[in-house]
Coordinates of C-alpha atoms and ligand atoms in Angstrom, one line a residue:
X1197 CA 55.2 225.4 245.5
X1198 CA 53.7 228.8 246.5
X1199 CA 55.0 231.8 244.7
X1200 CA 55.1 235.4 245.6
X1201 CA 55.8 238.0 242.9
X1202 CA 57.9 241.2 243.2
X1203 CA 58.0 243.9 240.5
X1204 CA 61.4 245.6 240.0
X1205 CA 61.7 248.8 238.0
X1206 CA 65.2 248.7 236.5
X1207 CA 66.6 252.0 235.2
X1208 CA 70.0 252.2 233.4
X1209 CA 70.1 248.6 232.4
X1210 CA 71.4 249.3 228.9
X1211 CA 74.6 250.5 230.5
X1212 CA 77.8 248.5 231.3
X1213 CA 77.0 247.7 234.9
X1214 CA 73.2 247.5 234.4
X1215 CA 73.4 244.9 231.7
X1216 CA 76.2 242.7 232.8
X1217 CA 76.1 242.7 236.6
X1218 CA 72.6 243.6 237.6
X1219 CA 70.5 242.2 234.8
X1220 CA 72.5 239.2 233.4
X1221 CA 74.3 238.0 236.5
X1222 CA 71.8 238.9 239.1
X1223 CA 68.1 239.3 238.2
X1224 CA 68.1 237.0 235.1
X1225 CA 70.3 234.5 236.9
X1226 CA 67.9 234.3 239.8
X1227 CA 64.9 234.1 237.4
X1228 CA 66.6 231.2 235.6
X1229 CA 66.9 229.2 238.8
X1230 CA 63.2 229.7 239.4
X1231 CA 63.4 232.7 241.8
X1232 CA 64.6 233.0 245.3
X1233 CA 63.7 230.5 248.0
X1234 CA 62.2 232.3 250.9
X1235 CA 62.4 231.2 254.6
X1236 CA 58.8 230.2 254.7
X1237 CA 59.2 227.8 251.8
X1238 CA 57.7 230.0 249.1
X1239 CA 59.6 231.2 246.1
X1240 CA 60.1 234.8 245.2
X1241 CA 59.5 235.4 241.5
X1242 CA 61.2 238.5 240.1
X1243 CA 59.2 240.5 237.5
X1244 CA 61.5 243.3 236.2
X1245 CA 60.5 246.1 233.9
X1246 CA 63.4 247.7 232.0
X1247 CA 63.5 251.5 231.8
X1248 CA 65.8 253.6 229.7
X1249 CA 66.0 256.3 227.0
X1250 CA 66.3 254.2 223.9
X1251 CA 63.3 252.0 223.1
X1252 CA 65.3 249.9 220.5
X1253 CA 67.9 249.0 223.0
X1254 CA 65.3 248.2 225.6
X1255 CA 63.4 246.0 223.3
X1256 CA 66.5 244.1 222.2
X1257 CA 67.6 243.6 225.9
X1258 CA 64.1 242.4 226.9
X1259 CA 64.0 240.0 224.0
X1260 CA 67.5 238.7 224.7
X1261 CA 66.6 238.0 228.4
X1262 CA 63.0 236.8 227.9
X1263 CA 61.6 239.8 229.8
X1264 CA 58.1 241.0 228.9
X1265 CA 58.1 244.5 230.1
X1266 CA 60.0 247.6 229.2
X1267 CA 59.3 251.4 228.9
X1268 CA 61.0 254.6 228.0
X1269 CA 58.9 256.4 230.6
X1270 CA 60.2 256.3 234.2
X1271 CA 57.1 258.2 235.3
X1272 CA 54.8 255.6 233.9
X1273 CA 56.8 252.8 235.5
X1274 CA 56.8 254.5 238.9
X1275 CA 53.0 255.0 238.7
X1276 CA 52.4 251.2 238.7
X1277 CA 51.7 250.2 242.3
X1278 CA 52.4 246.6 241.6
X1279 CA 56.1 247.3 241.2
X1280 CA 57.6 247.7 244.7
X1281 CA 61.3 248.2 244.0
X1282 CA 63.1 250.9 242.1
X1283 CA 66.7 250.1 241.0
X1284 CA 69.1 252.6 239.5
X1285 CA 72.3 252.0 237.5
X1286 CA 72.1 255.2 235.4
X1287 CA 75.1 257.4 234.9
X1288 CA 75.9 259.0 238.2
X1289 CA 74.6 262.5 237.5
X1290 CA 71.2 261.2 236.6
X1291 CA 70.7 259.1 239.8
X1292 CA 69.6 261.6 242.5
X1293 CA 66.6 263.0 240.5
X1294 CA 65.3 259.5 239.7
X1295 CA 65.8 258.1 243.2
X1296 CA 64.0 261.2 244.6
X1297 CA 61.0 260.4 242.3
X1298 CA 61.0 256.8 243.2
X1299 CA 61.0 257.5 246.9
X1300 CA 58.1 260.0 246.4
X1301 CA 56.2 257.2 244.6
X1302 CA 56.7 255.0 247.7
X1303 CA 59.2 252.5 246.1
X1304 CA 61.9 250.7 248.0
X1305 CA 65.2 251.8 246.4
X1306 CA 68.3 249.9 245.5
X1307 CA 71.0 251.7 243.5
X1308 CA 74.5 251.9 242.3
X1309 CA 77.2 254.0 244.0
X1310 CA 77.9 256.9 244.1
X1311 CA 74.4 257.7 245.2
X1312 CA 74.8 261.3 244.1
X1313 CA 77.4 263.8 242.9
X1314 CA 77.5 265.8 246.1
X1315 CA 77.3 264.9 249.8
X1316 CA 74.4 267.3 250.4
X1317 CA 72.4 265.5 247.7
X1318 CA 73.4 262.0 249.0
X1319 CA 72.3 263.0 252.5
X1320 CA 69.0 264.4 251.2
X1321 CA 68.3 261.0 249.6
X1322 CA 69.0 259.2 252.8
X1323 CA 66.7 261.6 254.7
X1324 CA 63.9 261.3 252.1
X1325 CA 64.0 257.5 252.2
X1326 CA 64.0 257.5 256.0
X1327 CA 61.1 259.9 256.2
X1328 CA 59.1 257.9 253.6
X1329 CA 59.7 254.7 255.5
X1330 CA 60.8 252.9 252.4
X1331 CA 63.6 250.3 252.4
X1332 CA 66.9 251.4 250.7
X1333 CA 70.2 249.9 249.7
X1334 CA 73.3 250.8 247.9
X1335 CA 75.6 248.5 245.9
X1336 CA 78.7 247.7 247.9
X1337 CA 79.9 244.8 245.8
X1338 CA 83.6 244.8 246.8
X1339 CA 82.6 243.5 250.2
X1340 CA 81.3 240.3 248.5
X1341 CA 84.4 239.6 246.4
X1342 CA 85.8 236.2 247.3
X1343 CA 89.3 237.7 247.9
X1344 CA 87.9 240.4 250.2
X1345 CA 85.7 237.8 252.0
X1346 CA 88.8 235.7 252.7
X1347 CA 90.8 238.7 253.9
X1348 CA 87.9 239.7 256.3
X1349 CA 87.9 236.1 257.5
X1350 CA 91.6 236.5 258.5
X1351 CA 90.9 239.8 260.2
X1352 CA 88.0 238.3 262.2
X1353 CA 90.2 235.3 263.1
X1354 CA 92.9 237.5 264.6
X1355 CA 95.5 236.3 262.0
X1356 CA 97.3 239.7 261.8
X1357 CA 98.0 240.3 265.5
X1358 CA 98.2 244.1 265.6
X1359 CA 97.3 245.5 262.2
X1360 CA 99.7 248.0 260.9
X1361 CA 99.2 249.0 257.3
X1362 CA 96.8 248.4 254.4
X1363 CA 97.9 249.0 250.8
X1364 CA 96.0 248.9 247.5
X1365 CA 97.4 248.9 244.0
X1366 CA 94.4 249.0 241.7
X1367 CA 93.8 249.9 238.0
X1368 CA 94.6 249.2 234.4
X1369 CA 95.0 251.0 231.2
X1370 CA 91.9 252.7 229.9
X1371 CA 92.4 253.2 226.2
X1372 CA 92.2 256.7 225.0
X1373 CA 89.7 255.9 222.3
X1374 CA 91.6 256.9 219.2
X1375 CA 93.6 253.8 218.4
X1376 CA 91.5 251.1 220.1
X1377 CA 87.9 251.5 221.4
X1378 CA 87.7 253.1 224.9
X1379 CA 87.1 250.4 227.5
X1380 CA 85.2 252.6 229.9
X1381 CA 82.4 255.2 229.2
X1382 CA 83.7 258.6 228.1
X1383 CA 81.5 260.5 230.8
X1384 CA 83.9 259.0 233.4
X1385 CA 86.6 261.5 232.2
X1386 CA 84.4 264.6 232.3
X1387 CA 83.6 266.2 235.6
X1388 CA 80.7 268.2 234.1
X1389 CA 79.0 264.8 233.4
X1390 CA 79.5 263.3 236.9
X1391 CA 82.8 261.6 236.0
X1392 CA 86.1 261.4 237.8
X1393 CA 88.0 258.5 239.3
X1394 CA 87.7 259.7 242.9
X1395 CA 83.8 260.0 242.8
X1396 CA 83.8 256.6 241.1
X1397 CA 86.2 254.6 243.2
X1398 CA 86.4 256.3 246.7
X1399 CA 82.9 255.3 247.6
X1400 CA 84.1 251.7 247.2
X1401 CA 87.2 252.4 249.3
X1402 CA 85.1 254.0 252.0
X1403 CA 82.9 250.9 252.7
X1404 CA 85.8 248.5 252.1
X1405 CA 88.2 250.1 254.6
X1406 CA 85.5 250.9 257.1
X1407 CA 84.1 247.4 257.1
X1408 CA 87.2 245.3 256.6
X1409 CA 89.8 247.1 258.7
X1410 CA 88.7 250.1 260.6
X1411 CA 86.7 253.3 260.0
X1412 CA 88.6 256.1 258.2
X1413 CA 89.6 259.0 260.4
X1414 CA 91.5 261.2 257.9
X1415 CA 92.3 261.5 254.2
X1416 CA 95.2 262.9 252.2
X1417 CA 94.8 262.7 248.4
X1418 CA 96.6 263.7 245.3
X1419 CA 94.6 263.3 242.1
X1420 CA 95.9 263.8 238.6
X1421 CA 94.7 264.0 235.0
X1422 CA 97.4 261.9 233.4
X1423 CA 95.7 261.6 230.0
X1424 CA 94.4 265.1 229.0
X1425 CA 92.8 264.2 225.7
X1426 CA 90.5 261.2 224.9
X1427 CA 88.1 260.1 222.2
X1428 CA 84.5 259.3 223.0
X1429 CA 82.2 256.4 221.8
X1430 CA 81.6 258.2 218.5
X1431 CA 85.3 258.8 217.9
X1432 CA 85.1 262.5 218.8
X1433 CA 88.0 264.0 220.7
X1434 CA 87.4 265.7 224.0
X1435 CA 89.4 267.2 226.8
X1436 CA 89.6 265.2 230.1
X1437 CA 88.2 267.4 232.8
X1438 CA 88.2 264.8 235.6
X1439 CA 91.1 262.9 237.2
X1440 CA 92.1 259.5 236.0
X1441 CA 94.3 258.6 238.9
X1442 CA 94.4 259.2 242.7
X1443 CA 97.1 258.6 245.2
X1444 CA 95.4 258.4 248.6
X1445 CA 96.6 258.0 252.2
X1446 CA 94.1 257.2 255.0
X1447 CA 94.5 257.2 258.7
X1448 CA 92.2 254.7 260.3
X1449 CA 90.6 254.8 263.8
X1450 CA 92.6 251.7 264.9
X1451 CA 95.9 253.4 264.0
X1452 CA 96.4 251.5 260.7
X1453 CA 97.8 253.6 257.8
X1454 CA 96.2 252.8 254.4
X1455 CA 97.8 253.8 251.1
X1456 CA 95.6 253.3 248.0
X1457 CA 96.8 253.9 244.4
X1458 CA 93.9 253.9 242.0
X1459 CA 94.6 254.6 238.3
X1460 CA 93.2 254.3 234.8
X1461 CA 96.6 255.1 233.4
X1462 CA 98.7 252.1 234.6
X1463 CA 99.5 248.6 233.4
X1464 CA 99.3 245.9 236.1
X1465 CA 102.2 243.6 236.7
X1466 CA 100.5 241.5 239.4
X1467 CA 98.1 238.6 239.5
X1468 CA 94.9 240.6 239.5
X1469 CA 93.8 244.1 238.6
X1470 CA 93.6 245.0 242.2
X1471 CA 95.6 243.7 245.1
X1472 CA 95.2 244.7 248.8
X1473 CA 98.0 244.0 251.2
X1474 CA 97.4 244.0 254.9
X1475 CA 100.4 243.8 257.2
X1476 CA 100.3 243.0 260.8
X1477 CA 102.7 242.0 263.6
X1478 CA 101.7 238.3 263.3
X1479 CA 101.1 238.0 259.6
X1480 CA 100.4 239.6 256.2
X1481 CA 97.9 238.8 253.5
X1482 CA 97.5 239.8 249.9
X1483 CA 93.9 239.7 248.5
X1484 CA 92.9 240.1 244.9
X1485 CA 89.3 240.0 243.6
X1486 CA 89.3 236.2 243.9
X1487 CA 92.4 234.9 245.6
X1488 CA 93.9 235.6 249.0
X1489 CA 97.4 234.5 250.1
X1490 CA 98.9 234.8 253.6
X1491 CA 102.3 234.6 255.2
X1492 CA 102.5 234.0 259.0
X1493 CA 105.2 235.4 261.2
X1494 CA 106.9 232.0 261.4
X1495 CA 107.2 231.8 257.6
X1496 CA 108.6 235.2 257.1
X1497 CA 112.0 235.2 255.3
X1498 CA 114.9 237.5 256.3
X1499 CA 116.1 239.2 253.1
X1500 CA 119.5 240.8 252.7
X1501 CA 120.2 243.7 250.4
X1502 CA 122.6 242.4 247.8
X1503 CA 122.1 243.4 244.1
X1504 CA 125.4 241.8 243.2
X1505 CA 123.8 238.4 243.0
X1506 CA 120.4 237.1 241.7
X1507 CA 117.8 237.3 244.4
X1508 CA 118.2 234.1 246.4
X1509 CA 114.7 234.1 248.0
X1510 CA 111.6 233.1 246.1
X1511 CA 109.3 235.6 248.0
X1512 CA 106.1 234.2 246.5
X1513 CA 106.9 230.7 247.6
X1514 CA 106.6 231.7 251.2
X1515 CA 102.9 232.5 251.0
X1516 CA 100.0 230.1 251.4
X1517 CA 96.6 230.2 249.5
X1518 CA 93.7 230.9 251.9
X1519 CA 91.1 228.2 251.0
X1520 CA 87.6 229.2 249.8
X1521 CA 85.9 226.9 252.4
X1522 CA 82.5 228.1 251.0
X1523 CA 80.9 228.8 247.7
X1524 CA 81.1 232.4 246.6
X1525 CA 78.3 233.9 244.5
X1526 CA 78.7 236.8 242.1
X1527 CA 79.2 239.8 244.3
X1528 CA 76.3 241.8 242.8
X1529 CA 73.9 238.9 242.9
X1530 CA 74.8 238.1 246.6
X1531 CA 73.8 241.7 247.5
X1532 CA 70.7 241.6 245.4
X1533 CA 69.5 238.5 247.2
X1534 CA 70.1 240.1 250.5
X1535 CA 68.2 243.3 249.5
X1536 CA 65.3 241.2 248.2
X1537 CA 65.1 239.4 251.5
X1538 CA 65.3 242.7 253.3
X1539 CA 62.3 244.0 251.4
X1540 CA 60.2 240.8 251.5
X1541 CA 61.2 239.1 254.8
X1542 CA 62.5 242.1 256.7
X1543 CA 66.0 240.5 256.9
X1544 CA 68.7 242.9 258.1
X1545 CA 70.6 244.9 255.5
X1546 CA 73.3 247.2 256.5
X1547 CA 74.3 249.0 253.3
X1548 CA 71.7 251.8 253.1
X1549 CA 71.6 255.3 251.6
X1550 CA 73.3 256.6 254.7
X1551 CA 76.3 254.2 254.1
X1552 CA 76.2 255.3 250.4
X1553 CA 76.4 258.9 251.5
X1554 CA 79.6 258.1 253.5
X1555 CA 81.2 257.1 250.2
X1556 CA 80.3 260.4 248.6
X1557 CA 81.6 262.2 251.7
X1558 CA 85.0 260.5 251.3
X1559 CA 85.2 261.3 247.6
X1560 CA 84.3 265.0 248.3
X1561 CA 86.9 265.3 251.1
X1562 CA 89.6 263.5 249.0
X1563 CA 89.0 265.9 246.1
X1564 CA 89.2 268.9 248.6
X1565 CA 92.4 267.4 250.1
X1566 CA 93.9 267.2 246.6
X1567 CA 92.9 270.8 245.8
X1568 CA 94.1 272.2 249.1
X1569 CA 97.1 269.9 249.3
X1570 CA 96.5 268.9 253.0
X1571 CA 95.1 266.1 255.3
X1572 CA 91.4 266.4 256.1
X1573 CA 89.5 264.7 258.9
X1574 CA 86.4 262.7 258.1
X1575 CA 83.5 263.9 260.4
X1576 CA 80.7 261.7 261.5
X1577 CA 77.7 262.0 259.3
X1578 CA 74.2 262.8 260.6
X1579 CA 71.0 263.2 258.7
X1580 CA 69.3 266.5 259.7
X1581 CA 65.5 266.6 259.5
X1582 CA 64.3 268.9 256.6
Ligands
NAD2765 N1 79.7 248.8 241.6 C1 80.6 248.9 240.7 O1 81.6 248.2 240.7 C2 80.5 249.9 239.5 C3 81.4 249.8 238.5 C4 81.3 250.7 237.4 C5 80.3 251.7 237.5 N2 79.4 251.8 238.5 C6 78.4 252.8 238.6 O2 77.3 252.4 237.8 C7 76.7 253.6 237.2 C8 76.7 253.3 235.7 O3 78.0 253.1 235.2 P1 78.3 252.4 233.8 O4 79.8 252.2 233.7 O5 77.4 251.2 233.7 O6 77.9 253.5 232.8 P2 77.3 253.4 231.3 O7 77.6 254.7 230.6 O8 77.7 252.1 230.6 O9 75.7 253.3 231.5 C9 75.0 254.4 231.9 C10 73.5 254.1 231.9 O10 72.8 255.3 232.2 C11 71.9 255.7 231.2 N3 71.8 257.1 231.1 C12 70.7 257.8 231.4 N4 70.8 259.1 231.2 C13 72.1 259.3 230.7 C14 72.8 260.4 230.2 N5 72.3 261.6 230.2 N6 74.0 260.2 229.7 C15 74.6 258.9 229.7 N7 73.9 257.8 230.1 C16 72.7 258.0 230.6 C17 72.5 255.0 229.9 O11 71.5 254.8 229.0 C18 73.0 253.7 230.5 O12 71.9 252.8 230.7 C19 77.6 254.8 237.5 O13 77.0 255.5 238.5 C20 78.9 254.1 238.1 O14 79.5 254.9 239.1 C21 79.5 250.9 239.6

């Protein structure tokens, strides 16, 4: 069978997301199945080069995954005309500079969210990519979660009637780092290092709400630093300078009110670490990362307030599992495959740097809302020529 090779410069692969989701479950998984089958019958063979700061870690990763190429020099990697794609999963504050370089070198760009630490910078990247004529994409993995795919299926099928409200309860306990090892990187809790829950999570909520329910019109947010002191990877104490929880309200264009609680200082008492509930006149659904359960109007019980007796209604029993009806791939891999097809076959790909900038915009406005203690409208984004 004919093969076609594509070189992918992968920066930030020694990190949590880079190793687990992008290398292991996406690029390596596609390589292990012999590449990606293209429309014309050929196979796309992925040839990654790992880039990072620490040669020992890169060498170990490359050996573990049977990858031949690695380098500690991004400039050298970008200078190779045989590698067409630049991928970035570095810590957020490092992203813009490297993406700028990659675009200048004529590479197609795929990167993690948030695309930058400020809206101005995020828009600049979108503009540069557009002007350079390269293809570009931003990770929007939550759209490819099985639970969210099923929720979207219900929306598209008209299950909800008139949609009314959308609620998220998301988060878990991030250990402080003194007693047990911290389960998220310490830079996440320092604003000077590009951390903060709003910049981290609101880009996800932007594309998720915009794409699944309706575009966001306005935001009201209250953010908090619940845990003021943490310990880093070396066991050194530091002050938290970035929020670890945010309580957000969003008004959507179709009139739906969304209410999202996102927290690294909570302990879930629910089936999954995040659960979205969408209520409508004709039905409601609760989606997690994998599962989705729905209750139609006709199955809705009529509770009575009576704390004097044990609750007589088994509320959970009145919900039905939404079946998979298809096979769901890992959310990151699914988007990688689409981006690769976009580059090689010119297949459509909607989640570009402009969509990424919208996520940074929402984060910026939410933080401003929290500081100024007021609702803020979300203006339409345009890319101005330089
Ligand atoms: N899509 C998602 O669901 C999701 C989830 C978590 C994180 N992310 C994003 O992925 C990116 C990486 O997050 P992570 O949790 O993997 O972080 P991490 O700290 O585990 O990894 C960061 C990577 O950046 C590299 N790096 C380069 N310069 C650095 C510097 N000066 N300081 C620290 N690290 C540096 C590190 O070597 C490492 O490879 C972030 O932008 C984050 O917002 C996305």
